[in-house]
Short mmCIF file of C-alpha atoms and ligand atoms in Angstrom, two decimals:
data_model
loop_
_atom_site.label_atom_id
_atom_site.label_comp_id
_atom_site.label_asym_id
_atom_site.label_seq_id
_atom_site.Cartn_x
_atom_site.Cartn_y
_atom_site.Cartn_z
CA UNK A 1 -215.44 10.25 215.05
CA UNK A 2 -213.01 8.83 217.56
CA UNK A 3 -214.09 8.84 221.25
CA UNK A 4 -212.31 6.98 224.62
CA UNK A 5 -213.53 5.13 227.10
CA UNK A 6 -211.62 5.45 230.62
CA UNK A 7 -213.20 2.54 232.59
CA UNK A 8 -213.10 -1.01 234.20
CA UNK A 9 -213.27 -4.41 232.45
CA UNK A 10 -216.67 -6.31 232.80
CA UNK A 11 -216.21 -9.82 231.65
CA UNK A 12 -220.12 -10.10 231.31
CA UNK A 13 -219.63 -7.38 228.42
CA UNK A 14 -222.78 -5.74 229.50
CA UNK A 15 -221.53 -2.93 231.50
CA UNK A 16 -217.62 -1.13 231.49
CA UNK A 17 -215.29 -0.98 228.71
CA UNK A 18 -217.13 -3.69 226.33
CA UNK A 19 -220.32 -2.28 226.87
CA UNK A 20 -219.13 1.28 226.11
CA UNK A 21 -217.44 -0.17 223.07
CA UNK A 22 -220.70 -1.52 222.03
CA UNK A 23 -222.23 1.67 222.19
CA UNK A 24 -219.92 3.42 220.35
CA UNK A 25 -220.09 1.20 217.88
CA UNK A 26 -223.74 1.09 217.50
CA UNK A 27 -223.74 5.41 217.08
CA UNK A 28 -221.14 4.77 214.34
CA UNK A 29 -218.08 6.21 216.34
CA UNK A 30 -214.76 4.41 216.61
CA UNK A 31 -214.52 3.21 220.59
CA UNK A 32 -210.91 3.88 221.95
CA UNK A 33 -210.15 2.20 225.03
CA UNK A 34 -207.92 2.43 228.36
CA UNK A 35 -208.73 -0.14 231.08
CA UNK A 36 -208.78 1.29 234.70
CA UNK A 37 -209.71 -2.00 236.62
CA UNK A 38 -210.23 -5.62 235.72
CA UNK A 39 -213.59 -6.70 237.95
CA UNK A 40 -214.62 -9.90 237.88
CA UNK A 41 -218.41 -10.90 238.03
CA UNK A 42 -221.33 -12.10 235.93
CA UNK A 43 -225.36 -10.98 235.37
CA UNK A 44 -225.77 -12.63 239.24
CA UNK A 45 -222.80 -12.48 241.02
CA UNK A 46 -219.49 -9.64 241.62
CA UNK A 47 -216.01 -12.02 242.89
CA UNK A 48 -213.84 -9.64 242.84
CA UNK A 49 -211.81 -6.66 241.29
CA UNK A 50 -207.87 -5.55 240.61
CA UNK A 51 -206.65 -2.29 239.87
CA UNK A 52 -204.52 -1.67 237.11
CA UNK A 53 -201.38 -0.05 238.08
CA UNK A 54 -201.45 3.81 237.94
CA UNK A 55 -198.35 4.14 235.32
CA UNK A 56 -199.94 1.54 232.72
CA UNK A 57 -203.55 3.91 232.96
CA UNK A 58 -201.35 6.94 232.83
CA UNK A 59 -199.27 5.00 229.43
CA UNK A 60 -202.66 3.80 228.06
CA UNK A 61 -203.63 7.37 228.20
CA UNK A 62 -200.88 8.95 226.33
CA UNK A 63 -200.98 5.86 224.09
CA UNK A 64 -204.46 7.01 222.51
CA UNK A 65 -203.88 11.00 223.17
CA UNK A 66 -200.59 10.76 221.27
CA UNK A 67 -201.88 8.83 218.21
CA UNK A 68 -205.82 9.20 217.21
CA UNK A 69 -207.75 12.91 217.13
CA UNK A 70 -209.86 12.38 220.51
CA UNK A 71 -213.61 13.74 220.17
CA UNK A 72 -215.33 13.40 223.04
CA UNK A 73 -213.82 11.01 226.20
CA UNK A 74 -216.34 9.23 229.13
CA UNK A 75 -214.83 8.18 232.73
CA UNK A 76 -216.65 5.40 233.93
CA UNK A 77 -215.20 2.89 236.80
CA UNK A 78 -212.01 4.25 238.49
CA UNK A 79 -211.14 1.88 241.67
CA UNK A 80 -208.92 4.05 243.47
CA UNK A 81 -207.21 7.51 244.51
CA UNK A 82 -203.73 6.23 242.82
CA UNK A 83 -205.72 5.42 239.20
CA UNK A 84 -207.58 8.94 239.74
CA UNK A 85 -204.37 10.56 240.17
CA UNK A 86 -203.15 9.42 237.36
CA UNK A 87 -206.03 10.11 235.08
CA UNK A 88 -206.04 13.57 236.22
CA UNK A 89 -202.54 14.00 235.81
CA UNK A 90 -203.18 13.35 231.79
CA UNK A 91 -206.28 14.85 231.07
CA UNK A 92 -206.09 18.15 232.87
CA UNK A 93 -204.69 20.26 229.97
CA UNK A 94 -206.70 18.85 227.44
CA UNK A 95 -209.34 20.39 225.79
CA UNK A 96 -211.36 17.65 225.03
CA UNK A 97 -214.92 17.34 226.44
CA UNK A 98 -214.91 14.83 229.05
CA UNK A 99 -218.22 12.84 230.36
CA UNK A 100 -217.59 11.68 234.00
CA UNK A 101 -220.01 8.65 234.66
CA UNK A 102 -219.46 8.12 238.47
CA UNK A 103 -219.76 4.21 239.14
CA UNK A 104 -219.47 3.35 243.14
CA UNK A 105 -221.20 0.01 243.02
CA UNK A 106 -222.08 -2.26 240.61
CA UNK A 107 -225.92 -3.59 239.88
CA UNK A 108 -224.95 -6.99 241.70
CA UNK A 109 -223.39 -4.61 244.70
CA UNK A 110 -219.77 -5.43 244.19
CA UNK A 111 -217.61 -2.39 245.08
CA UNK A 112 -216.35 -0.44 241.75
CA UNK A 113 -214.71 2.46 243.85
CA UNK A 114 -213.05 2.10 247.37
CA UNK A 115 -215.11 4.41 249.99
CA UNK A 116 -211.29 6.46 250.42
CA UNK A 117 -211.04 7.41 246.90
CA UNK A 118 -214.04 9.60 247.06
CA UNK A 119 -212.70 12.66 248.13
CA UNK A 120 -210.37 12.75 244.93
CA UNK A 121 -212.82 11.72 242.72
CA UNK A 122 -214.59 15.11 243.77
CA UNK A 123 -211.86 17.06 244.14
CA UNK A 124 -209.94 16.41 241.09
CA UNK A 125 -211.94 15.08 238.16
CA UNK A 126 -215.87 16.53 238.69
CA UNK A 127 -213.72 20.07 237.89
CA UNK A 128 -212.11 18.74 234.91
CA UNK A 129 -215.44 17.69 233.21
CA UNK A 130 -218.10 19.33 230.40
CA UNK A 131 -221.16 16.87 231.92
CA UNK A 132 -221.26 14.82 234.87
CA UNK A 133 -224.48 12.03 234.53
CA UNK A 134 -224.52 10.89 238.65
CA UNK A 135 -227.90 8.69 239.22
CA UNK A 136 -229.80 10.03 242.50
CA UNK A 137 -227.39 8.55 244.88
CA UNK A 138 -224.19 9.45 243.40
CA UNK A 139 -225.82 12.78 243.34
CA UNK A 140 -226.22 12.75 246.90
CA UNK A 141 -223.18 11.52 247.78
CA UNK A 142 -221.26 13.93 245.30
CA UNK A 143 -223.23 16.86 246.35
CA UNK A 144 -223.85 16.19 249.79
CA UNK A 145 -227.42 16.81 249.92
CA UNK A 146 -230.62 14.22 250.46
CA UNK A 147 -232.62 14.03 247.48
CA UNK A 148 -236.51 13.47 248.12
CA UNK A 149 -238.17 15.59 245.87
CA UNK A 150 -237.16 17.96 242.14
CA UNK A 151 -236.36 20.67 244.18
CA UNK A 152 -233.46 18.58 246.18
CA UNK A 153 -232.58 17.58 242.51
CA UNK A 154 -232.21 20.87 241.47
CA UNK A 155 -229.85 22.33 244.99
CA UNK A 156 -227.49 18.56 244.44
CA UNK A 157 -227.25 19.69 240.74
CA UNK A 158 -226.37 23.32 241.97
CA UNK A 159 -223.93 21.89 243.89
CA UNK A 160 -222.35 19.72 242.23
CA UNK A 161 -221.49 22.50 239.12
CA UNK A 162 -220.15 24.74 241.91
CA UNK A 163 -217.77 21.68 242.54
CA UNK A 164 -217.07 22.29 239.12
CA UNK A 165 -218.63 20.36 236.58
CA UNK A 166 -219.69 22.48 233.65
CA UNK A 167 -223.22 20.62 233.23
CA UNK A 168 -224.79 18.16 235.76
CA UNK A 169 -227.51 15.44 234.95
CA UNK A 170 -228.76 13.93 237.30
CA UNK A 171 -230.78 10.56 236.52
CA UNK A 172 -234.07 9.16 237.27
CA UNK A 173 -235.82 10.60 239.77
CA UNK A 174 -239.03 9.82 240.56
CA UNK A 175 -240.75 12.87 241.97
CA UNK A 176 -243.04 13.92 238.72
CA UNK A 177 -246.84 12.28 239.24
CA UNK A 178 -247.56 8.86 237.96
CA UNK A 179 -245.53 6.17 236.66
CA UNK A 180 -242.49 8.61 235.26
CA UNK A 181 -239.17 8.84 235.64
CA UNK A 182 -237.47 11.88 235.35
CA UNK A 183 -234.12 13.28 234.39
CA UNK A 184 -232.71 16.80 235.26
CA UNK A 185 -230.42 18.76 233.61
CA UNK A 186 -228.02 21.61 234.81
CA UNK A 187 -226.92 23.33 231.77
CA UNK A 188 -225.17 26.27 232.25
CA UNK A 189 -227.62 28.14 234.47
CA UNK A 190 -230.81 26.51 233.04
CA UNK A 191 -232.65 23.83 234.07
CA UNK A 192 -234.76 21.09 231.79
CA UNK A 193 -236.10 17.87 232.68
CA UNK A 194 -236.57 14.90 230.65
CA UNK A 195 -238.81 11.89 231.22
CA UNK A 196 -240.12 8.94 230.55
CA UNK A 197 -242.08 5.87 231.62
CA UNK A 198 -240.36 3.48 234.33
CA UNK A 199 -238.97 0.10 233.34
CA UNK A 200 -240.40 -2.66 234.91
CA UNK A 201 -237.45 -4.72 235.39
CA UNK A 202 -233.64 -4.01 236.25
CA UNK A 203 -230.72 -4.52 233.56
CA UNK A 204 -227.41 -4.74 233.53
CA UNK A 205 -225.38 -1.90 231.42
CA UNK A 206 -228.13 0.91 231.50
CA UNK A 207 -225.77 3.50 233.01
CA UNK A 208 -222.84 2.95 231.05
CA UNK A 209 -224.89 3.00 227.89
CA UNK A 210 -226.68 6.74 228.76
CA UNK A 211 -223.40 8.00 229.26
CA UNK A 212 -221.19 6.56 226.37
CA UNK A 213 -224.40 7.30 223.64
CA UNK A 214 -223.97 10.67 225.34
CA UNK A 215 -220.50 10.63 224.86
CA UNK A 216 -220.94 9.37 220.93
CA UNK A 217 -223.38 12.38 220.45
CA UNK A 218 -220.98 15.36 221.76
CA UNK A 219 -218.29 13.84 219.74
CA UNK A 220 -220.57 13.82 216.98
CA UNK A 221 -221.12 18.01 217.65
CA UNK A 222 -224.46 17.50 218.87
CA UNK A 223 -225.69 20.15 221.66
CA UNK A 224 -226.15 18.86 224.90
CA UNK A 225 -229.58 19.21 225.72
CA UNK A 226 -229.97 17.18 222.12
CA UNK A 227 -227.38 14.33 222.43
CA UNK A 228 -229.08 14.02 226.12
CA UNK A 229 -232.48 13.67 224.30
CA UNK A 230 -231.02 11.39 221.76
CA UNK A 231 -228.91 8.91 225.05
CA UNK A 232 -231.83 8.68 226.68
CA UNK A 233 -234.47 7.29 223.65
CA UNK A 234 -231.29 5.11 222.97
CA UNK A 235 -230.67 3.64 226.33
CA UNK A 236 -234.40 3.18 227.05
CA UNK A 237 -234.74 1.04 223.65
CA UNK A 238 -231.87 -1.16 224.72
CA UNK A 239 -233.20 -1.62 228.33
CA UNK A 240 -236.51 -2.57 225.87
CA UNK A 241 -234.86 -4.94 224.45
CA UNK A 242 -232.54 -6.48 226.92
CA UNK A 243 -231.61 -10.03 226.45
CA UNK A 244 -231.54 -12.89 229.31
CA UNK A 245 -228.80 -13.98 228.14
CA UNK A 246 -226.81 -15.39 231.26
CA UNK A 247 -228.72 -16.85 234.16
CA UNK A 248 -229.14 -13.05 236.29
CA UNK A 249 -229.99 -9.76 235.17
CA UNK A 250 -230.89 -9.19 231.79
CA UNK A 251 -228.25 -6.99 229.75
CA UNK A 252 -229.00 -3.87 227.87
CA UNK A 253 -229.13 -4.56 223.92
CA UNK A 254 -227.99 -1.92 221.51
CA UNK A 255 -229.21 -1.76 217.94
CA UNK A 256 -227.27 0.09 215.44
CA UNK A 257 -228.18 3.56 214.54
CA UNK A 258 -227.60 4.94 211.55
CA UNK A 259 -227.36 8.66 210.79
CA UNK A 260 -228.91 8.81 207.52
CA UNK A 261 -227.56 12.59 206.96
CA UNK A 262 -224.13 11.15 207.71
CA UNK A 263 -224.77 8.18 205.72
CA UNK A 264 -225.98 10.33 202.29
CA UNK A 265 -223.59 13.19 202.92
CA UNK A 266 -220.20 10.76 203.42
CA UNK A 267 -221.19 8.72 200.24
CA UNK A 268 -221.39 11.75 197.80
CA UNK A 269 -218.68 13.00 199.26
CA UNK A 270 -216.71 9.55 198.02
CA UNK A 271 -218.73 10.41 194.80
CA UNK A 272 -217.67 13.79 194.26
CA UNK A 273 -213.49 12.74 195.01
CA UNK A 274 -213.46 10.74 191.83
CA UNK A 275 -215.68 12.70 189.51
CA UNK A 276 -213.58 13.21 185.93
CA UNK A 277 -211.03 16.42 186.16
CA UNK A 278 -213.10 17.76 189.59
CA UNK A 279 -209.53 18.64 190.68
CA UNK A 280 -209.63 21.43 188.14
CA UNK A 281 -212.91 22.91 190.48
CA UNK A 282 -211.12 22.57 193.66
CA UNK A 283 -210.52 26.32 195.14
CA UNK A 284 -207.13 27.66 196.48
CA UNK A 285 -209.20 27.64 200.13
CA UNK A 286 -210.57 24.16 199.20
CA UNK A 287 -213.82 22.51 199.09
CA UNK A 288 -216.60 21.24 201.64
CA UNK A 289 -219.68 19.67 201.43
CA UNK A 290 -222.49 20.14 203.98
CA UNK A 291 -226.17 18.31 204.73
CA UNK A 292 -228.69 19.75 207.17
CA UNK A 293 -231.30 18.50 209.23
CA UNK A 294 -234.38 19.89 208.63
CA UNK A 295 -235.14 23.17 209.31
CA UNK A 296 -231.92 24.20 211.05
CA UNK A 297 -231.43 26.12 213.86
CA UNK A 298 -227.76 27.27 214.07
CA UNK A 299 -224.24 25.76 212.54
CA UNK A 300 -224.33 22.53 214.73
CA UNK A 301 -227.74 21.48 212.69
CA UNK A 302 -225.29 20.78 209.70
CA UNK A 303 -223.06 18.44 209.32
CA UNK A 304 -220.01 19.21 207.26
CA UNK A 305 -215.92 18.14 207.24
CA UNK A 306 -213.92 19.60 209.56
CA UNK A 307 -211.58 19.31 207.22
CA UNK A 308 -211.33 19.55 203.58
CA UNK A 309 -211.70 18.14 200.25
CA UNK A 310 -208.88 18.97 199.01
CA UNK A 311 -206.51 19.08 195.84
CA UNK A 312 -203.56 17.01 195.83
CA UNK A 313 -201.91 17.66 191.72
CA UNK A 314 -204.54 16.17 189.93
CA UNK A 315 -206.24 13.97 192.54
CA UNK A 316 -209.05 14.95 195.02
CA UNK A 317 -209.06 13.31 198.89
CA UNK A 318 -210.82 14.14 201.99
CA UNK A 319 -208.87 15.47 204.77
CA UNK A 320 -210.42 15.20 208.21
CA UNK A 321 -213.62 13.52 209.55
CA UNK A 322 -217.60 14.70 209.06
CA UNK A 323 -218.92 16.09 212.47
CA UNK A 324 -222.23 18.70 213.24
CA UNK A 325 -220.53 21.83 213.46
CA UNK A 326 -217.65 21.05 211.15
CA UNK A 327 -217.98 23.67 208.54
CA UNK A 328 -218.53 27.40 209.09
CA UNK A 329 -218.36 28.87 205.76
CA UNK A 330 -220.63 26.88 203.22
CA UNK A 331 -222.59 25.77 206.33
CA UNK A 332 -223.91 29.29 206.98
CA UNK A 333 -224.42 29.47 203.35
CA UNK A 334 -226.72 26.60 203.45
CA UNK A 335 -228.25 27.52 207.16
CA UNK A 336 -229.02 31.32 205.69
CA UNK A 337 -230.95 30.05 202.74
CA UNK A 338 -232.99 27.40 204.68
CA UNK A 339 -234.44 30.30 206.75
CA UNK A 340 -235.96 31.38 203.05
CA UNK A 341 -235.87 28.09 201.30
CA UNK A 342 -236.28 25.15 203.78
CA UNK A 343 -236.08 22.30 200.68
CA UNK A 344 -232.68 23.78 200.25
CA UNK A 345 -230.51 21.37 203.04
CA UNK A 346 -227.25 20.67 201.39
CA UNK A 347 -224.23 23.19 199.96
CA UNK A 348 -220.63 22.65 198.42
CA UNK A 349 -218.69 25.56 197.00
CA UNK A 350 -216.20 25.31 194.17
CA UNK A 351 -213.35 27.28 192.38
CA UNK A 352 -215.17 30.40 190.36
CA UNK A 353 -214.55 31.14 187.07
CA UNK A 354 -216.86 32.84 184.42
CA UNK A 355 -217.21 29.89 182.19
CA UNK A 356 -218.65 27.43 184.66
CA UNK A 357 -221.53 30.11 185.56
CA UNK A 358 -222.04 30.48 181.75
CA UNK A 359 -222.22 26.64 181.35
CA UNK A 360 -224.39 26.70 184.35
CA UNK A 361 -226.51 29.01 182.86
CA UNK A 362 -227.00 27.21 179.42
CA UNK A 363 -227.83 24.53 181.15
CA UNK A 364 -231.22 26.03 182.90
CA UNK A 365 -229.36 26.90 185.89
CA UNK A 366 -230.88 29.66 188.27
CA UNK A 367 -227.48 32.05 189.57
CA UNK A 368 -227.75 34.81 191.93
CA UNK A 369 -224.28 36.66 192.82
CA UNK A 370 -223.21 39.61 195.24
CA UNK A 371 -220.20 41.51 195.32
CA UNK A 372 -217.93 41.46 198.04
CA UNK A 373 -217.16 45.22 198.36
CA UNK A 374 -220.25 46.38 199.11
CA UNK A 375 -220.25 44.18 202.38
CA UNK A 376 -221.37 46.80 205.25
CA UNK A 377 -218.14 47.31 207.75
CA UNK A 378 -220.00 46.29 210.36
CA UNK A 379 -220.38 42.57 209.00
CA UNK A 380 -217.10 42.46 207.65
CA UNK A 381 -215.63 43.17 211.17
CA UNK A 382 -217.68 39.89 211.99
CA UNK A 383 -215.87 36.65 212.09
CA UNK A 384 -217.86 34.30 209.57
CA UNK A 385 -220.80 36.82 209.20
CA UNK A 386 -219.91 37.43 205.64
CA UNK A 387 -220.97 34.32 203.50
CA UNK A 388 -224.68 34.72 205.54
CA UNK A 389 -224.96 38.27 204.17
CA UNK A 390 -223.97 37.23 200.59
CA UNK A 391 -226.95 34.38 200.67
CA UNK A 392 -229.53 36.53 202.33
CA UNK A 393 -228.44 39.56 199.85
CA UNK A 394 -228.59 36.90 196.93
CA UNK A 395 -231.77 35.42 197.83
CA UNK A 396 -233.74 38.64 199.17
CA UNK A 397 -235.59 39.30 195.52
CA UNK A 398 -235.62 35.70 194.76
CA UNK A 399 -239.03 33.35 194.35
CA UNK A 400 -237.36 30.49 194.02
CA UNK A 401 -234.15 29.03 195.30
CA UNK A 402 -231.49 29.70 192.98
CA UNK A 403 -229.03 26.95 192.26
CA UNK A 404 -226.01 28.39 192.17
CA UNK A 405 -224.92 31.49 194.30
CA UNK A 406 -220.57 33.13 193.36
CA UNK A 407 -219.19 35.89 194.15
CA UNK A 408 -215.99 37.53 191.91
CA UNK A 409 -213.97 38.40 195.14
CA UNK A 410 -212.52 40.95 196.90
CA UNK A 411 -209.29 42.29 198.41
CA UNK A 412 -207.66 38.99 199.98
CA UNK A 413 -210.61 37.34 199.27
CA UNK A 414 -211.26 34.37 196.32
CA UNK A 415 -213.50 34.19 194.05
CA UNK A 416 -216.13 31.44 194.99
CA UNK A 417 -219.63 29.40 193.77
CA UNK A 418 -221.73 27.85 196.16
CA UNK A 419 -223.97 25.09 194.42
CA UNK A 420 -227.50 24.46 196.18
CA UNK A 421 -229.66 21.45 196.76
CA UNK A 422 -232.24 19.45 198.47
CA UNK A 423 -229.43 16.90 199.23
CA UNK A 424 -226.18 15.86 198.65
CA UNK A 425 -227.05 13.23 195.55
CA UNK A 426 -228.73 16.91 194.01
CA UNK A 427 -225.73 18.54 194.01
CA UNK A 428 -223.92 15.50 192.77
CA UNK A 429 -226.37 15.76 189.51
CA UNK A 430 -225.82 19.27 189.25
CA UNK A 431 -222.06 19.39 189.22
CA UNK A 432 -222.03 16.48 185.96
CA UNK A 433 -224.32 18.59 184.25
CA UNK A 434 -222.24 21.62 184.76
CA UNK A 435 -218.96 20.44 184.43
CA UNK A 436 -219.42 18.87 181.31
O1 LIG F 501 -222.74 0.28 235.27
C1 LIG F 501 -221.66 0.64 236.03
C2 LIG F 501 -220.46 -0.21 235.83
C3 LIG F 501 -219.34 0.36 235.30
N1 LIG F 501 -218.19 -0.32 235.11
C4 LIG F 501 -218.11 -1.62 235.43
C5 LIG F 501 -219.21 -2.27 235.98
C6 LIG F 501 -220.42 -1.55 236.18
C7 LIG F 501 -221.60 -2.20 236.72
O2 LIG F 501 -221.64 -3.34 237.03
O3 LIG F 501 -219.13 -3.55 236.27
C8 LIG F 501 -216.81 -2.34 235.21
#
């Protein structure tokens, strides 16, 4: 996953560009960067900052857009109306999701934005962005509203999507009883609100880190209200943990997370490219290999490739990058039988041919099949609808899961086997036995 930070240098590397590097880093995403301002300050003190000038932000831009695949991009510091220009002037035909992070002062109360860039900040990049993550007073001053109790939090959210921001969060108020802080989201027309116990010091970085961990998690195909979740444990932790480690504020620590799904699913899939002759099993529409949570809920519960694994003569390479979402077609496979069989998490479907289902088979294999042609109309006519009929048709008489599930075709359509298992490494040790 490859995701951009659009934001000012901080040479204390706790906030900015470094810090958002950090956090990418730490979610196991590959931090792109384009500098918007160099400040200069420390954990006590802010001396000072410089613009860069609006044609090197606009070539930094195209730089990154022109070479890398882009998931997910966060704004964080832009100084002035000429750098907002000129960021909106390059991102505002793109489709990627964009996290706006609006930064007016910094934690030491140095200026990060001049008071006469405002009106462009509002005007021309809240509309170009999928989440906006203001604090309480950026929220106020975006939406024009005082904020002194949930309900004001809910009218500045309102507001600030009817400026044009897709989803609003607004974060920590303090308006729920006791000693919580709470965080409200605007997603689409809903509301939720998230929250959690107040730190009992300040740090330097905490912002930045909610919204580039955000950032990490919608490149990663997470849904919102669940990479929000996830940003929020994250950024809490490294507030936890922050580290005195120049004479001022302490700054926010960030551990490395590992996605253990990722983790298992990428390394079989390195497996599985240099099994013996496995280019012979590769189909004409190529190969994937998906891992679900547990007990998924829809497509973006599984990760899968984007991509493919695909044939190249006789050698087998992955094209494209793993991402929560990625695959629609053995994905729905796998999500369709973990409604009956929840053990059942991971799927990867190869070439048919009668003699691997015999082999399968022999080898104490449990198949199921359906055919193709007696798919209703009605599902047909539904993009991606068929491969979750198939399962559910294939598994409806079943006890047990079955290991393997094909299907011989139909017209324009290719013959395929899905292999089943509890993970990845299980349908590794399937495949040797049944290739062999
Ligand atoms: O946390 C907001 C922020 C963003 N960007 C830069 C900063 C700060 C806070 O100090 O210095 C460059």
């Amino acid at each position: 996953m490859h995701v951009l930070s659009i934001a000012g240098s901080d040479p204390s590397s706790g906030a900015g560009i470094q810090g958002d590097i950090k956090t990418f880093h730490a979610l196991g995403t590959y931090g792109l960067s384009v500098i918007t301002a160099v400040t200069s300050q420390n954990t006590s003190k802010f001396f000072g900052v410089e613009p860069v000038s609006p044609s090197l932000v606009k070539s930094q831009i195209r730089s990154v857009l022109e070479d890398f695949q882009i998931d997910a991009i966060k704004i964080g510091m832009v100084y002035n109306k000429q750098t907002i220009q000129a960021i909106y002037s390059e991102l505002r035909k793109i489709e990627i999701p964009i996290i706006l992070d609006p930064v007016f002062k910094s934690t030491t109360g140095g200026i990060l934005q001049m008071e006469n860039a405002f009106s462009d900040f509002k005007m021309l990049l809240v509309p170009l962005v999928y989440v906006i993550t203001p604090n309480i007073m950026e929220a106020e001053k975006i939406a024009n509203v005082k904020i002194e109790s949930l309900d004001d939090m809910k009218k500045a959210a309102i507001k600030i999507q009817k400026i044009g921001a897709k989803n609003v969060i607004i974060k920590g108020g303090h308006f729920l009883k006791g000693d919580k802080v709470s965080d409200l989201l605007l997603d689409g027309k809903e509301f939720r609100i998230f929250s959690h116990s107040r730190m009992k010091f300040e740090s330097h970085g905490g912002g930045c880190t909610f919204s580039a961990a955000l950032c990490a998690n919608i490149a990663k195909g997470k849904k919102l209200s669940e990479a929000i979740d996830f940003a929020r444990i994250f950024t809490v932790d490294s507030m936890r943990n922050a580290a005195k480690i120049g004479r001022g504020l302490p700054i926010t620590k960030t551990k490395n997370v590992i996605d253990e799904i990722e983790n298992k699913l990428s390394e079989a899939i390195s497996e599985f490219c240099v099994i013996n002759s496995i280019y012979e099993y590769i189909p004409e529409c190529q190969t994937n290999f998906v891992y679900s949570t547990s007990n998924p809920d829809s497509l973006k519960d599984i990760i899968g490739l984007e991509g493919r694994i695909v044939r190249t003569g006789k050698f087998v390479t992955v094209a494209g990058n793993l991402k929560y979402g990625g695959s629609k077609h053995v994905a729905s496979a796998v999500l369709e039988m973990s409604k009956k069989f929840p053990s059942v998490r991971s799927g990867l479907n190869l070439k048919y041919d009668e003699k691997t289902i015999k082999n399968a088979i022999s080898k104490g294999f449990k198949t199921s099949s359906y055919d193709r042609d007696k798919e209703p109309k009605i599902i047909s006519e539904k993009e991606g609808s068929t491969i979750s009929w198939g399962t559910k048709i294939s598994i409806s008489k079943l006890k047990t899961p079955p290991d393997i599930i094909y299907h011989k075709g139909g017209f324009g359509k290719e013959a395929m086997i899905i292999i089943f298992g509890k993970n990845p490494k299980n349908i590794l040790g399937k495949i040797s036995k049944i290739i062999t």
